[in-house]
Amino acid sequence: MKFMRFSLMAVVCASVLALTACSSVDLNKDNQYSDADVNDMINNPNGPLAKKSVYFDFDSYTVDQQNMPVVQNHGQFLSGHKNVQVRLEGNTDERGGREYNLALGQRRSEAVKSRMTLMGVNPDQIETVSFGKEKPKAYGHTEADWAENRRVDIQYHVSN
């Protein structure tokens, strides 16, 4: 049993290292960059922080393996840049009542925050909010549209 736990942990660690090794930007450097440099890293359309949405399955607030690299990249960057803050904006699709969707959106943003704090991000760097179904990306009524709306958006704020 101990060997299985060790093997699983080794696989997880190797996966994390492999994902972060692919980055051409050092996400861990603090205080070496100006605010303009940090903004360039955050807004680089080809950089490791380009994806700023974490998507969820229907009626779920669990960050799945497919979306974990997004959380890991942003978490690694935030843990290395203590002057940077984010707002995690939870969203849902149009199905469900207003109160239910606001609560689900909040649970989604809190789930992403939890993952980031486990990576060493200071919880004070992260604000969580929920928009429920009030801020859709897609306005259709298909499963593809609903899937696009079940997300947490990562919004950056750089302070001195």
XYZ file of C-alpha atoms in Angstrom:
160
model
C 0.000 0.000 0.000
C 2.838 2.401 0.850
C 4.510 1.607 -2.472
C 1.277 2.378 -4.358
C 0.955 5.739 -2.571
C 4.597 6.529 -3.341
C 4.149 5.527 -6.993
C 1.026 7.664 -7.335
C 2.785 10.624 -5.729
C 5.785 10.163 -8.047
C 3.503 10.160 -11.104
C 1.714 13.316 -9.901
C 5.006 15.113 -9.203
C 6.441 14.081 -12.568
C 3.302 15.362 -14.326
C 3.484 18.716 -12.575
C 7.163 19.085 -13.398
C 6.575 18.160 -17.026
C 3.797 20.714 -17.388
C 5.768 23.534 -15.809
C 8.927 22.676 -17.727
C 7.141 23.445 -20.985
C 6.873 27.117 -20.111
C 9.267 29.569 -21.756
C 8.488 32.191 -19.096
C 9.801 31.752 -15.573
C 6.601 31.891 -13.570
C 8.400 31.938 -10.203
C 10.376 35.198 -10.304
C 9.275 37.887 -7.861
C 10.416 41.515 -7.813
C 12.634 41.132 -10.899
C 10.065 42.581 -13.236
C 8.343 45.935 -13.517
C 4.565 46.161 -13.514
C 4.738 46.543 -17.315
C 6.764 43.320 -17.600
C 4.314 41.473 -15.352
C 1.404 42.796 -17.425
C 3.166 41.586 -20.582
C 3.520 38.087 -19.065
C -0.132 38.059 -18.007
C -1.371 39.256 -21.393
C 0.973 37.290 -23.685
C -1.390 35.406 -26.042
C 1.223 32.640 -26.510
C 2.430 32.416 -22.913
C 1.602 29.936 -20.157
C -0.959 32.372 -18.697
C -2.888 32.837 -21.960
C -5.727 30.544 -20.890
C -7.646 32.356 -18.174
C -10.728 30.168 -17.827
C -11.182 26.919 -15.919
C -14.137 24.881 -17.202
C -16.445 22.564 -15.247
C -18.790 19.699 -15.936
C -22.537 20.148 -15.488
C -23.523 20.678 -11.852
C -19.894 20.259 -10.729
C -17.334 22.369 -8.940
C -14.472 19.875 -9.171
C -11.372 20.977 -11.089
C -10.719 18.058 -13.434
C -7.358 16.900 -14.820
C -7.996 18.546 -18.187
C -8.214 21.988 -16.538
C -5.525 21.463 -13.909
C -2.660 22.858 -16.084
C -4.465 26.220 -16.246
C -4.749 26.325 -12.454
C -1.143 25.164 -12.030
C 0.291 27.801 -14.378
C -1.590 30.638 -12.708
C -0.906 29.267 -9.228
C 2.816 28.994 -9.911
C 2.894 32.535 -11.294
C 0.970 33.966 -8.327
C 3.095 32.181 -5.741
C 6.172 33.793 -7.319
C 4.637 37.273 -7.696
C 3.261 38.352 -4.338
C 2.313 41.822 -5.619
C -0.157 40.341 -8.110
C -3.765 39.644 -7.161
C -6.558 37.851 -8.957
C -10.302 37.778 -8.839
C -11.757 34.353 -9.578
C -15.162 34.839 -11.202
C -17.442 31.807 -10.965
C -20.016 31.302 -13.721
C -22.725 28.796 -14.602
C -24.886 27.991 -17.575
C -28.450 29.271 -17.832
C -30.077 26.182 -16.354
C -31.097 26.313 -12.713
C -32.454 29.037 -10.465
C -30.681 32.292 -9.683
C -29.765 31.414 -6.079
C -28.604 27.918 -7.002
C -26.395 29.233 -9.804
C -24.888 31.968 -7.627
C -23.994 29.351 -5.006
C -22.560 26.968 -7.647
C -20.501 29.763 -9.212
C -19.113 30.616 -5.767
C -18.218 26.967 -5.092
C -16.399 26.851 -8.432
C -14.346 29.970 -7.683
C -13.568 28.643 -4.175
C -12.444 25.298 -5.676
C -9.926 27.065 -7.923
C -8.754 29.187 -4.969
C -8.281 26.062 -2.880
C -6.118 24.447 -5.568
C -4.009 27.594 -5.883
C -3.476 27.959 -2.138
C -2.352 24.323 -1.984
C 0.335 25.369 -4.472
C 1.599 28.083 -2.131
C -0.408 31.103 -3.260
C -1.212 33.465 -0.398
C -5.011 33.408 0.065
C -4.913 37.207 0.426
C -3.927 37.418 -3.259
C -7.217 35.823 -4.303
C -10.736 37.229 -4.261
C -13.628 34.950 -5.190
C -16.968 36.068 -6.612
C -19.889 34.477 -8.401
C -21.860 35.826 -11.313
C -24.018 32.713 -11.603
C -25.645 32.752 -15.037
C -25.474 36.550 -15.401
C -22.214 36.772 -17.410
C -22.359 34.200 -20.232
C -19.639 33.821 -22.868
C -21.991 31.995 -25.231
C -25.607 33.050 -25.733
C -27.003 29.948 -27.398
C -28.987 27.164 -25.819
C -26.961 24.099 -26.839
C -24.719 21.846 -24.769
C -21.664 23.477 -26.374
C -22.907 26.932 -25.320
C -23.657 25.757 -21.800
C -20.219 24.121 -21.513
C -18.576 27.427 -22.479
C -20.471 29.186 -19.688
C -19.595 26.713 -16.892
C -16.297 28.302 -15.896
C -14.162 30.368 -13.566
C -12.475 33.353 -15.204
C -9.134 34.525 -13.797
C -8.905 38.330 -13.741
C -5.531 39.874 -12.795
C -4.740 43.029 -10.856
C -1.123 44.155 -10.420
C -0.387 46.387 -7.423
C 2.883 47.873 -6.221
